[in-house]
Coordinates of C-alpha atoms in Angstrom, one line a residue:
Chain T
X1 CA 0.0 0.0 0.0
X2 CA 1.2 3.6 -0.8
X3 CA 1.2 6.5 1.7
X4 CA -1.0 9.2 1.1
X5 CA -1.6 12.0 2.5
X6 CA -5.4 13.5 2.5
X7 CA -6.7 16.7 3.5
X8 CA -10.5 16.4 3.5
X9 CA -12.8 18.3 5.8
X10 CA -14.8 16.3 8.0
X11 CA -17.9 18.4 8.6
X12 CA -19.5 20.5 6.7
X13 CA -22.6 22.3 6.4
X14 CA -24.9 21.3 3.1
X15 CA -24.5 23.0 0.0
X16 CA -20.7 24.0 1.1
X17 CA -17.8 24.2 -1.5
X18 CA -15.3 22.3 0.5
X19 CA -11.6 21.6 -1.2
X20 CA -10.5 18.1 -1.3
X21 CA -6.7 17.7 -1.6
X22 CA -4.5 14.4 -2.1
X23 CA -1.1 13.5 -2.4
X24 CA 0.0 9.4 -2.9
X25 CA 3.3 8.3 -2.9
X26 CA 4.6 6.7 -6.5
X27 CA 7.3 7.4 -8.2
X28 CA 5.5 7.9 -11.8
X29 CA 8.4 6.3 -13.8
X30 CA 7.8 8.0 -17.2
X31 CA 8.9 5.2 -19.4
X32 CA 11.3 7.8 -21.2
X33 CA 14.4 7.9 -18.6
X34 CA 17.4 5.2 -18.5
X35 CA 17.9 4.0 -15.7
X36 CA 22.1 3.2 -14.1
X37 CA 22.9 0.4 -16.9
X38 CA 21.8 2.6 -19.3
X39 CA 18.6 0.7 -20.8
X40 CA 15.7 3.1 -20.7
X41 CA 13.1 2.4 -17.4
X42 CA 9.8 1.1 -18.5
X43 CA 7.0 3.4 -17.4
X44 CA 5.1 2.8 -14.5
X45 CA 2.5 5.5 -13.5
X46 CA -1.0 6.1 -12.1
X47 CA -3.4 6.2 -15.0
X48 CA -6.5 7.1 -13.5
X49 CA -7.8 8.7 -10.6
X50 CA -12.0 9.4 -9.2
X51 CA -13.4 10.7 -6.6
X52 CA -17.2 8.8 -5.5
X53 CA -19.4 10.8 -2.7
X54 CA -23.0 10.8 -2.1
X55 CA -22.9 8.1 -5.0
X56 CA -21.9 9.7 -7.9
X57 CA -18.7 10.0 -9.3
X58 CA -17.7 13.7 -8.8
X59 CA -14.0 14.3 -10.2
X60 CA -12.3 11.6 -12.7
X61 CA -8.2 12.3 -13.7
X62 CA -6.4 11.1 -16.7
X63 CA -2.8 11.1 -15.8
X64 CA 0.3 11.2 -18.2
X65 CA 3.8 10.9 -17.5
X66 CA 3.8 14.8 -17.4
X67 CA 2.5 14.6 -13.5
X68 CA 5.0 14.3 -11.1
X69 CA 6.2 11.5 -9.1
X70 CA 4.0 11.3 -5.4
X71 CA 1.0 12.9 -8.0
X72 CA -1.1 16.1 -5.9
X73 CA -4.4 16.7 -7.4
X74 CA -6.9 19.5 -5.3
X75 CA -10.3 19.5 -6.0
X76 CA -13.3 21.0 -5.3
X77 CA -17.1 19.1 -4.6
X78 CA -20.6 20.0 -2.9
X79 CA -21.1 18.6 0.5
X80 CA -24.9 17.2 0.0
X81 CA -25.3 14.5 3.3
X82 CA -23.2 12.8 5.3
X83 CA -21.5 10.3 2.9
X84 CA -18.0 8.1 2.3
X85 CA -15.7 10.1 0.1
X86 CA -14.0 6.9 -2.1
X87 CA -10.8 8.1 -3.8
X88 CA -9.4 5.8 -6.3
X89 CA -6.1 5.3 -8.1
X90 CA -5.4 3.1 -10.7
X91 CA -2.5 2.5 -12.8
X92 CA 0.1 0.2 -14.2
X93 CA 1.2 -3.0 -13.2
X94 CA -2.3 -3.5 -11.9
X95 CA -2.0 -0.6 -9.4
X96 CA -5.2 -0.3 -7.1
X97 CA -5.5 1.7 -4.0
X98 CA -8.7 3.0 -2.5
X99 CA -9.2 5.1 0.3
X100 CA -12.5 6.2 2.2
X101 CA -12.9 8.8 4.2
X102 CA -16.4 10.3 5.7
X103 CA -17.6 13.8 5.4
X104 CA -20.3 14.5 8.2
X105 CA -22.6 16.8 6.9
X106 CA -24.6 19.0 9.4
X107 CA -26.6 23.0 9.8
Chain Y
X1 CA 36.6 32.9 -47.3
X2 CA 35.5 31.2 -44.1
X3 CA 32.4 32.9 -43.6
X4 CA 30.6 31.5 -46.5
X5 CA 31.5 27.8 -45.7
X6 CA 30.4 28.7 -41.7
X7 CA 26.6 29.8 -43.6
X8 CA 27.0 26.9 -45.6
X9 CA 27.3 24.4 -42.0
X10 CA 25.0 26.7 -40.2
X11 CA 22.1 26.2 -42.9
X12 CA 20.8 22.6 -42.5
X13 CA 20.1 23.9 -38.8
X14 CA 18.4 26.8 -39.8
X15 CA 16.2 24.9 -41.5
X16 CA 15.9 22.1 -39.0
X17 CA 15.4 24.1 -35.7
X18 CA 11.7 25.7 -37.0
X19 CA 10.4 22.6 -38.5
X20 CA 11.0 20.6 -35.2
X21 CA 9.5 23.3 -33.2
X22 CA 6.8 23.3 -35.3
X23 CA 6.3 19.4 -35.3
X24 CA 6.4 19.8 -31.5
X25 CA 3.6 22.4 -31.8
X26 CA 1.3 20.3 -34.2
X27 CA 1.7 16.9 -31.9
X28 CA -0.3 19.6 -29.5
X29 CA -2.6 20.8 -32.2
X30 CA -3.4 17.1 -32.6
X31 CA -3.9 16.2 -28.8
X32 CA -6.1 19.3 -28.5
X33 CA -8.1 18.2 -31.3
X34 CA -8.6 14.9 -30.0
X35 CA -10.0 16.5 -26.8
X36 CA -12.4 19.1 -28.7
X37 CA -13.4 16.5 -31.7
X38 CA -12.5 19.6 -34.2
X39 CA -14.4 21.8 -32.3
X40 CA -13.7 25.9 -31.9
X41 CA -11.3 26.9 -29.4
X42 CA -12.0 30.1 -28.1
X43 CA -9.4 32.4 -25.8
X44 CA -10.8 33.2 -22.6
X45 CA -12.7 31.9 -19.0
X46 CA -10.3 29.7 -18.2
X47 CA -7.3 30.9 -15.7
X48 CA -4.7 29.0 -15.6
X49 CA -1.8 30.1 -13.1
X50 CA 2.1 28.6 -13.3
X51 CA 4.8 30.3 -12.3
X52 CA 6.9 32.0 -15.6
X53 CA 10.2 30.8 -14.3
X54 CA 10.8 27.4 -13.2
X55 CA 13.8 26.2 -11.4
X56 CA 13.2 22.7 -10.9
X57 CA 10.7 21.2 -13.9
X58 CA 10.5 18.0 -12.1
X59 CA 6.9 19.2 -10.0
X60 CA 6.0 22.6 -10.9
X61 CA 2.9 23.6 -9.4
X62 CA -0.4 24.1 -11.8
X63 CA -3.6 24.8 -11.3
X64 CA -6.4 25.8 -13.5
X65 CA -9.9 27.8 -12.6
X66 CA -12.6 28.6 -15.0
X67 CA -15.1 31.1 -14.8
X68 CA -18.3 28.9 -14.3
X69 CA -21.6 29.0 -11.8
X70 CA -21.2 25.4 -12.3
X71 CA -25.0 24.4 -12.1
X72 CA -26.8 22.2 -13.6
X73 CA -27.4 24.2 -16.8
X74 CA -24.6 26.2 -16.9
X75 CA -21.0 23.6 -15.5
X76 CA -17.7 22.7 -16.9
X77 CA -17.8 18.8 -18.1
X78 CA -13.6 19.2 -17.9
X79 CA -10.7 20.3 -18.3
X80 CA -7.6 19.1 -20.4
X81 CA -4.2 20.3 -19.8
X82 CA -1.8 20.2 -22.8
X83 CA 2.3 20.7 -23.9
X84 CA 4.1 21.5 -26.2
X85 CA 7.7 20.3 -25.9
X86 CA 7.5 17.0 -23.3
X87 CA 7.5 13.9 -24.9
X88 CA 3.9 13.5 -25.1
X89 CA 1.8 16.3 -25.6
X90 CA -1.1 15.4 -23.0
X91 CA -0.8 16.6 -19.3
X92 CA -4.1 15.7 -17.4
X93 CA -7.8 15.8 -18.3
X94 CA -10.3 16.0 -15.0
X95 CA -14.2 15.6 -15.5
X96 CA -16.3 17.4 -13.3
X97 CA -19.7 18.9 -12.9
X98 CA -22.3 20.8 -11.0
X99 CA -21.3 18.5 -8.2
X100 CA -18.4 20.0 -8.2
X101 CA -19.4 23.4 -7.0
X102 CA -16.4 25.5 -8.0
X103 CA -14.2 24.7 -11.6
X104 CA -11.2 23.7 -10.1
X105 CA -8.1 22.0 -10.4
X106 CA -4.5 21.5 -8.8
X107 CA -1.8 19.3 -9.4
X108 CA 1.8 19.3 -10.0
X109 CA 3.8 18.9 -13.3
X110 CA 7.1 17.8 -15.2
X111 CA 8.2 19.8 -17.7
X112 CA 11.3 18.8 -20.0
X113 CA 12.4 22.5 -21.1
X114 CA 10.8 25.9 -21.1
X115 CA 7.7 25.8 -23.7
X116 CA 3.6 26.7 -24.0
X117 CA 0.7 25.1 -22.1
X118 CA -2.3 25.4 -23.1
X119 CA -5.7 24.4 -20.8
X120 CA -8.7 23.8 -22.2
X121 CA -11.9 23.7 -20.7
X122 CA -15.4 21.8 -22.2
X123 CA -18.5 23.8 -21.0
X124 CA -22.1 21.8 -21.0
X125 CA -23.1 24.2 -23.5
X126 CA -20.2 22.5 -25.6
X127 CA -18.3 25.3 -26.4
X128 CA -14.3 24.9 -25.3
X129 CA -12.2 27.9 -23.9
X130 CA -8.8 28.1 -23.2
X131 CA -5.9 30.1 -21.7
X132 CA -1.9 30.3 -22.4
X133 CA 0.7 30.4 -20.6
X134 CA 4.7 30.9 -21.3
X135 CA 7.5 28.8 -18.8
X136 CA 10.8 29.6 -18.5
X137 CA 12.8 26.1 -17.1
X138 CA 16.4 26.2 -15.9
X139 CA 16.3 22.8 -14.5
X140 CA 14.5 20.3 -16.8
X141 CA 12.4 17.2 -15.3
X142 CA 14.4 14.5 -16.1
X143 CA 14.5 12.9 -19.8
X144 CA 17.7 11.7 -19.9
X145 CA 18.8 10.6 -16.9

């Protein structure tokens, strides 16, 4: 499992604009760099990243070697109910992390 | 008699150094195409803000706001960042929505030498807007090694 680092509110009032930011650990090899023998590294990076709450998906990422290694996205989303925030990354070499966090949402 | 021979050397490059920046330039064209479908690009909404002089290109910070009430009639769908002098032209495309509340997005780049980004943003209306923006990098993100 990869660290990451997530900085998520955990209440909120409903119909706030609250800012979701994440940060995982990977080294986002971008398949273009040699490596100490020389032979170019094959690429290894995170592909695809979503964010689920309230049961939609809310933000969805398309990743290229362009992002940098431990990849930050920020993001911004409604606070409806109280509801599991599911942040997914995918990528190659069958990468798979998932991580759930709950936003309380109160007046 | 040695200046006409140093023209002479120095003229293949002249005509090799535009035609690769332009190559460079249309592999971006292309990618943006294949976000819009052939659709208009139009200047303007979208801010995107990246510091004009890099030091280090290996994680330079981007992000990217466009001017939306982002509700149910009137969102952004996404937003596609795109460059012109990496290796691949395609930075990162984000889908959002009303759900979303505000149009924004934040993340951290590589980029391989100083060049032009370009981020475009897809309305629900279906019109795409865009903003430029210039970087100077003294220290590339590593291609080579």
């Amino acid at each position: 499992m990869a660290r990451v680092l997530l900085n998520i509110p955990r209440s909120a009032r409903p119909g706030e604009v609250v800012t979701i930011r994440t940060l995982i650990q990977h080294g986002m090899e971008t398949g273009y760099r040699p490596g100490a023998d020389g032979e170019v590294l094959p690429r290894d990076i995170l592909r695809r990243f979503t964010a689920t709450y309230d049961g939609a998906e809310v933000f969805a990422a398309e990743l290229s070697p362009a992002i940098a290694a431990n990849p930050f996205l920020s993001f911004a989303l409604v606070a409806t109910r109280t509801a599991p925030l599911v942040l997914r990354w995918q990528g190659d070499n069958g990468f798979d992390q998932t991580e759930t966090r709950e936003i309380t949402v109160a007046p | 008699m040695i200046a006409p021979r140093r023209l002479l050397l120095a003229a293949p490059a002249l005509l090799l150094l535009p035609r690769g920046a332009d190559a460079s330039a249309e592999a971006m064209a292309e990618a943006v195409r294949g976000f819009t479908d052939g659709a208009e690009v139009r200047p303007g909404r979208v801010a995107m803000d990246i510091s004009p002089l890099v030091e280090n290109g290996n994680a330079v910070p981007l992000s990217v706001i466009v001017d939306s009430p982002m509700t149910e009639a009137d969102h952004v769908r996404a937003i596609a960042v795109f460059n012109e002098r990496n290796p691949q032209p395609h930075v990162i495309t984000v889908r959002l929505g009303p759900r979303s509340g505000r149009a924004i997005l934040a993340t951290h780049i590589r980029l391989a030498t100083s060049q032009n980004l370009l981020a475009v943003a897809q309305l629900s209306d279906g019109s795409f807007w865009s903003d430029r923006a210039q970087v100077v990098v003294t220290l590339a993100a590593c291609v080579e090694g």
